[in-house]
Short mmCIF file of C-alpha atoms in Angstrom, two decimals:
data_model
loop_
_atom_site.label_atom_id
_atom_site.label_comp_id
_atom_site.label_asym_id
_atom_site.label_seq_id
_atom_site.Cartn_x
_atom_site.Cartn_y
_atom_site.Cartn_z
CA MET A 1 16.36 10.44 16.41
CA THR A 2 19.25 11.60 14.21
CA LYS A 3 19.77 10.30 10.67
CA ARG A 4 22.90 8.46 11.82
CA THR A 5 20.99 6.73 14.62
CA THR A 6 18.17 5.85 12.23
CA LEU A 7 20.70 4.49 9.75
CA ASN A 8 22.25 2.21 12.37
CA THR A 9 18.83 1.03 13.57
CA VAL A 10 17.73 0.10 10.05
CA LYS A 11 21.06 -1.65 9.40
CA GLN A 12 20.59 -3.79 12.50
CA SER A 13 17.20 -4.91 11.19
CA PHE A 14 18.66 -5.90 7.80
CA ARG A 15 21.90 -7.49 9.03
CA ARG A 16 20.42 -11.00 9.18
CA VAL A 17 19.53 -11.13 5.48
CA LEU A 18 22.06 -8.84 3.74
CA PRO A 19 25.85 -9.24 3.37
CA ALA A 20 27.77 -6.62 5.38
CA SER A 21 30.82 -6.80 3.09
CA ASP A 22 31.47 -7.21 -0.63
CA LYS A 23 34.89 -6.48 -2.17
CA ARG A 24 33.32 -5.98 -5.61
CA THR A 25 31.44 -2.80 -4.67
CA VAL A 26 32.05 0.51 -2.91
CA LEU A 27 28.92 -0.03 -0.84
CA PRO A 28 28.14 -3.59 0.30
CA PRO A 29 24.50 -4.78 -0.01
CA LEU A 30 23.75 -3.98 3.64
CA ASP A 31 24.80 -0.33 3.27
CA PHE A 32 23.30 0.10 -0.19
CA VAL A 33 19.82 -1.24 0.64
CA THR A 34 19.78 0.48 4.04
CA GLY A 35 20.59 3.77 2.33
CA LEU A 36 17.79 3.28 -0.18
CA VAL A 37 15.27 2.66 2.59
CA LEU A 38 16.52 5.58 4.68
CA CYS A 39 16.17 7.86 1.65
CA PHE A 40 12.46 7.03 1.46
CA LEU A 41 12.10 7.58 5.21
CA SER A 42 13.29 11.17 4.85
CA ASP A 43 11.00 14.19 4.55
CA THR A 44 11.44 14.52 0.78
CA LYS A 45 8.07 14.48 -0.97
CA SER A 46 9.39 13.32 -4.37
CA PHE A 47 12.33 11.25 -5.54
CA SER A 48 14.43 10.76 -8.64
CA LEU A 49 17.13 8.17 -9.21
CA GLU A 50 19.77 10.90 -9.30
CA SER A 51 18.62 12.34 -5.97
CA ILE A 52 18.84 8.85 -4.42
CA ARG A 53 22.42 8.44 -5.76
CA ARG A 54 23.42 11.78 -4.24
CA PHE A 55 21.74 10.82 -0.97
CA LEU A 56 23.76 7.61 -0.74
CA MET A 57 27.04 9.39 -1.46
CA ALA A 58 26.29 12.02 1.20
CA GLN A 59 25.33 9.43 3.82
CA TYR A 60 28.39 7.23 3.38
CA GLY A 61 30.95 9.74 2.16
CA VAL A 62 31.80 7.75 -0.97
CA SER A 63 31.72 8.41 -4.71
CA ILE A 64 29.32 6.33 -6.84
CA SER A 65 29.40 6.79 -10.60
CA LYS A 66 26.10 7.00 -12.47
CA GLY A 67 27.00 3.85 -14.39
CA ALA A 68 27.73 1.85 -11.26
CA PHE A 69 24.55 3.11 -9.60
CA TRP A 70 22.38 2.15 -12.56
CA GLU A 71 24.03 -1.27 -12.66
CA ARG A 72 23.19 -1.87 -9.00
CA LEU A 73 19.57 -0.89 -9.56
CA SER A 74 19.00 -2.90 -12.72
CA GLY A 75 20.53 -6.18 -11.54
CA GLN A 76 18.60 -9.14 -10.18
CA SER A 77 20.59 -9.02 -6.92
CA LEU A 78 18.84 -5.87 -5.68
CA LYS A 79 15.44 -7.39 -6.41
CA LYS A 80 16.31 -10.46 -4.33
CA GLN A 81 17.74 -8.33 -1.51
CA LEU A 82 14.64 -6.13 -1.30
CA TYR A 83 12.44 -9.21 -1.35
CA ALA A 84 14.42 -10.72 1.55
CA VAL A 85 14.24 -7.49 3.56
CA LEU A 86 10.52 -7.06 3.00
CA SER A 87 9.79 -10.66 3.94
CA GLN A 88 11.82 -10.33 7.14
CA LEU A 89 10.17 -7.08 8.21
CA MET A 90 6.65 -8.31 7.49
CA SER A 91 7.35 -11.53 9.38
CA ARG A 92 8.51 -9.52 12.40
CA LEU A 93 5.40 -7.34 12.17
CA ALA A 94 3.18 -10.37 12.09
CA THR A 95 4.99 -12.02 14.99
CA GLU A 96 5.11 -8.98 17.23
CA SER A 97 1.73 -7.33 16.68
CA ILE A 98 -0.81 -9.84 15.36
CA ALA A 99 -2.28 -12.98 16.85
CA GLY A 100 -2.50 -14.48 13.36
CA LYS A 101 -4.60 -17.61 13.75
CA GLU A 102 -6.99 -16.04 16.26
CA LEU A 103 -7.50 -13.00 14.04
CA LEU A 104 -8.26 -15.13 10.98
CA GLU A 105 -10.74 -17.22 12.97
CA LYS A 106 -12.54 -14.11 14.21
CA LEU A 107 -12.71 -12.58 10.73
CA LYS A 108 -13.57 -15.95 9.13
CA VAL A 109 -11.01 -15.47 6.37
CA SER A 110 -8.01 -17.55 5.29
CA GLY A 111 -5.59 -14.63 4.92
CA ILE A 112 -5.15 -10.85 4.97
CA TYR A 113 -3.50 -9.21 1.97
CA LEU A 114 -2.31 -5.60 1.79
CA ILE A 115 -2.36 -4.09 -1.73
CA ASP A 116 -0.65 -0.82 -2.62
CA SER A 117 1.72 0.85 -5.07
CA SER A 118 4.79 3.10 -4.92
CA THR A 119 6.18 5.42 -7.60
CA VAL A 120 9.81 6.38 -8.36
CA SER A 121 10.75 9.21 -10.74
CA LEU A 122 12.91 8.38 -13.75
CA TRP A 123 15.07 10.29 -16.21
CA ASP A 124 12.90 12.44 -18.49
CA GLY A 125 14.38 10.72 -21.54
CA VAL A 126 12.31 7.56 -20.93
CA LYS A 127 8.95 9.38 -20.78
CA GLU A 128 7.70 7.67 -23.95
CA ARG A 129 7.99 4.24 -22.34
CA TYR A 130 7.42 5.23 -18.72
CA PRO A 131 5.21 8.36 -18.61
CA GLY A 132 4.55 9.71 -15.15
CA THR A 133 1.61 11.46 -13.53
CA TRP A 134 3.22 13.97 -11.16
CA THR A 135 6.60 13.81 -12.90
CA THR A 136 7.59 13.59 -16.57
CA ALA A 137 8.73 9.96 -16.30
CA ALA A 138 8.24 7.40 -13.55
CA ILE A 139 7.87 3.71 -12.82
CA LYS A 140 5.28 2.26 -10.44
CA TRP A 141 5.63 -0.88 -8.32
CA HIS A 142 2.38 -2.66 -7.42
CA ALA A 143 2.51 -5.27 -4.67
CA CYS A 144 0.28 -7.63 -2.71
CA VAL A 145 1.76 -8.62 0.66
CA ASP A 146 0.49 -11.32 3.01
CA LEU A 147 0.21 -9.49 6.33
CA LEU A 148 0.61 -12.60 8.47
CA SER A 149 3.49 -14.36 6.71
CA GLY A 150 5.29 -11.34 5.29
CA GLN A 151 5.46 -12.94 1.84
CA VAL A 152 4.99 -10.95 -1.36
CA ARG A 153 2.16 -12.85 -3.03
CA TRP A 154 2.16 -10.84 -6.25
CA PHE A 155 3.81 -7.79 -7.77
CA ALA A 156 3.98 -5.94 -11.09
CA LEU A 157 5.85 -2.98 -12.60
CA SER A 158 4.16 -0.41 -14.82
CA PRO A 159 4.58 3.15 -16.14
CA GLY A 160 4.02 5.72 -13.40
CA SER A 161 0.83 7.00 -15.06
CA THR A 162 -0.90 3.62 -14.71
CA ASN A 163 -4.07 3.70 -12.62
CA ASP A 164 -3.82 1.39 -9.60
CA ARG A 165 -7.07 -0.23 -10.63
CA GLN A 166 -5.40 -1.56 -13.79
CA CYS A 167 -2.83 -3.58 -11.83
CA PHE A 168 -4.49 -5.99 -9.43
CA PRO A 169 -3.68 -9.53 -8.24
CA PRO A 170 -5.35 -12.38 -10.19
CA LEU A 171 -8.88 -12.80 -8.88
CA LYS A 172 -8.46 -16.58 -8.68
CA SER A 173 -5.87 -16.04 -5.93
CA ILE A 174 -8.08 -14.04 -3.55
CA ALA A 175 -10.84 -16.51 -2.63
CA GLY A 176 -11.33 -16.42 1.14
CA LYS A 177 -8.84 -13.56 1.57
CA LEU A 178 -9.42 -10.13 3.10
CA LEU A 179 -7.92 -7.45 0.84
CA VAL A 180 -6.98 -4.10 2.39
CA PHE A 181 -6.43 -1.19 -0.01
CA ASP A 182 -6.86 2.57 -0.34
CA LEU A 183 -9.06 4.73 -2.56
CA GLY A 184 -6.73 4.31 -5.53
CA TYR A 185 -8.46 0.97 -6.09
CA TRP A 186 -12.00 2.22 -5.53
CA ASP A 187 -14.03 0.98 -8.48
CA TYR A 188 -17.54 -0.46 -8.36
CA GLY A 189 -16.71 -3.09 -10.96
CA LEU A 190 -13.67 -4.25 -8.99
CA LEU A 191 -15.61 -4.49 -5.72
CA LEU A 192 -18.21 -6.68 -7.40
CA LEU A 193 -15.53 -8.86 -9.02
CA ILE A 194 -13.88 -9.40 -5.62
CA ASP A 195 -17.23 -10.44 -4.19
CA ALA A 196 -17.90 -12.78 -7.11
CA ALA A 197 -14.47 -14.38 -6.56
CA ASP A 198 -15.43 -15.13 -2.91
CA GLY A 199 -12.98 -12.52 -1.63
CA PHE A 200 -13.46 -9.77 0.96
CA PHE A 201 -12.19 -6.19 1.08
CA LEU A 202 -11.68 -3.31 3.50
CA SER A 203 -11.47 0.23 2.15
CA ARG A 204 -12.50 3.77 2.86
CA VAL A 205 -15.41 5.08 0.82
CA LYS A 206 -15.14 7.92 -1.68
CA SER A 207 -17.00 11.00 -0.50
CA ASN A 208 -19.05 11.17 -3.72
CA ALA A 209 -19.83 7.44 -3.86
CA ALA A 210 -23.43 6.80 -4.95
CA LEU A 211 -23.97 3.99 -2.47
CA ARG A 212 -27.61 3.46 -1.55
CA ILE A 213 -28.43 2.47 2.04
CA GLU A 214 -30.21 -0.86 1.58
CA SER A 215 -30.85 -1.63 5.27
CA VAL A 216 -29.90 -0.38 8.74
CA VAL A 217 -28.05 -2.60 11.24
CA SER A 218 -27.51 -0.24 14.19
CA GLY A 219 -27.33 3.42 15.15
CA LEU A 220 -29.72 4.73 12.49
CA SER A 221 -33.46 4.92 12.00
CA ASP A 222 -35.08 3.08 9.10
CA GLY A 223 -35.93 6.47 7.65
CA TRP A 224 -32.47 6.56 6.06
CA VAL A 225 -33.12 3.42 3.99
CA GLY A 226 -33.14 4.31 0.29
CA CYS A 227 -30.89 7.35 0.72
CA THR A 228 -27.41 7.54 -0.81
CA LEU A 229 -24.32 8.24 1.25
CA SER A 230 -24.01 11.66 -0.39
CA GLU A 231 -27.45 12.48 1.06
CA PHE A 232 -26.53 11.17 4.51
CA LYS A 233 -25.67 14.35 6.40
CA PRO A 234 -27.07 14.15 9.94
CA LYS A 235 -26.96 17.47 11.77
CA ARG A 236 -25.89 15.93 15.07
CA LYS A 237 -24.17 12.88 16.49
CA LYS A 238 -26.24 9.74 16.83
CA LYS A 239 -23.79 7.07 18.04
CA ASP A 240 -20.02 6.74 17.89
CA ILE A 241 -20.33 3.92 15.35
CA LEU A 242 -23.06 3.39 12.77
CA GLU A 243 -23.61 0.24 10.74
CA ALA A 244 -25.67 -0.29 7.63
CA ARG A 245 -25.67 -2.26 4.40
CA GLY A 246 -25.13 -0.40 1.15
CA GLU A 247 -25.88 -1.44 -2.41
CA VAL A 248 -23.29 -1.08 -5.17
CA VAL A 249 -24.51 -1.05 -8.78
CA ASP A 250 -22.31 -1.31 -11.87
CA GLY A 251 -24.27 -1.83 -15.08
CA ASP A 252 -26.21 -5.08 -14.80
CA LEU A 253 -24.22 -6.16 -11.73
CA SER A 254 -25.02 -5.26 -8.12
CA GLY A 255 -23.98 -6.27 -4.64
CA VAL A 256 -24.65 -5.36 -1.01
CA PHE A 257 -21.78 -4.63 1.36
CA ARG A 258 -21.29 -3.68 5.00
CA LEU A 259 -20.88 0.03 5.75
CA ILE A 260 -19.37 1.38 8.98
CA GLY A 261 -19.53 5.05 9.97
CA PHE A 262 -17.24 6.57 12.63
CA TRP A 263 -18.03 9.88 14.33
CA ASN A 264 -15.26 12.50 14.06
CA PRO A 265 -15.61 14.78 17.13
CA ILE A 266 -13.34 17.45 15.63
CA GLU A 267 -15.02 17.78 12.24
CA LYS A 268 -18.45 17.03 13.73
CA LYS A 269 -19.37 14.51 11.06
CA TYR A 270 -19.23 10.81 10.21
CA HIS A 271 -16.57 9.10 8.12
#
């Protein structure tokens, strides 16, 4: 699919919620937001605000001054437009690919929340206020999205160097919810706090995690009870899927959680 075809496809998806014309700007909201999204869909591994401005000018063949570009980014209108686009796309995802009520009943939860963050590079001159990790200056957007309704339940902005663990939705809002997140949020204390708040979580496990196998459910012999995951290195395949319960300890707090192991036939080991 060419960039032009991709651009038109994305624009069709946004046309319901974004104005296609605006005499006050060179690029109407539909073109501007579509261009932003398309920029992040490209193969570029890192972004800066200046590279995004140049990308938009190249895509649409127009000239956008730095001042006008910064004004578009800093205004409340863009925030509302992105919120509308995200809500629409998540709603379509939920409608087309998930049997919402049935899934919640099977999982015995009241909602499924996706939690993640995204980083955008900034001008080096703001590094004191917005220090980055992989770049000199950056800002990070943290968000919690309801998978079934498409609504953004919570979000926060922070310097790019902020650890994901430090920006997390209020625990009082997660009771009965299944939280899905990546290893950036892996922290024993956080896992135990989620459990104490009557929430649930789904995450991969860090390879060096000191989780102790508390009991075996299926696929393993009881001889593995008491071992840590770092010690669990079977020399051959047992079953495609293993299930056990592992104990997490953080200071005086502890909890037991479900562990699932999947056999990787290429690497010849369990994940």
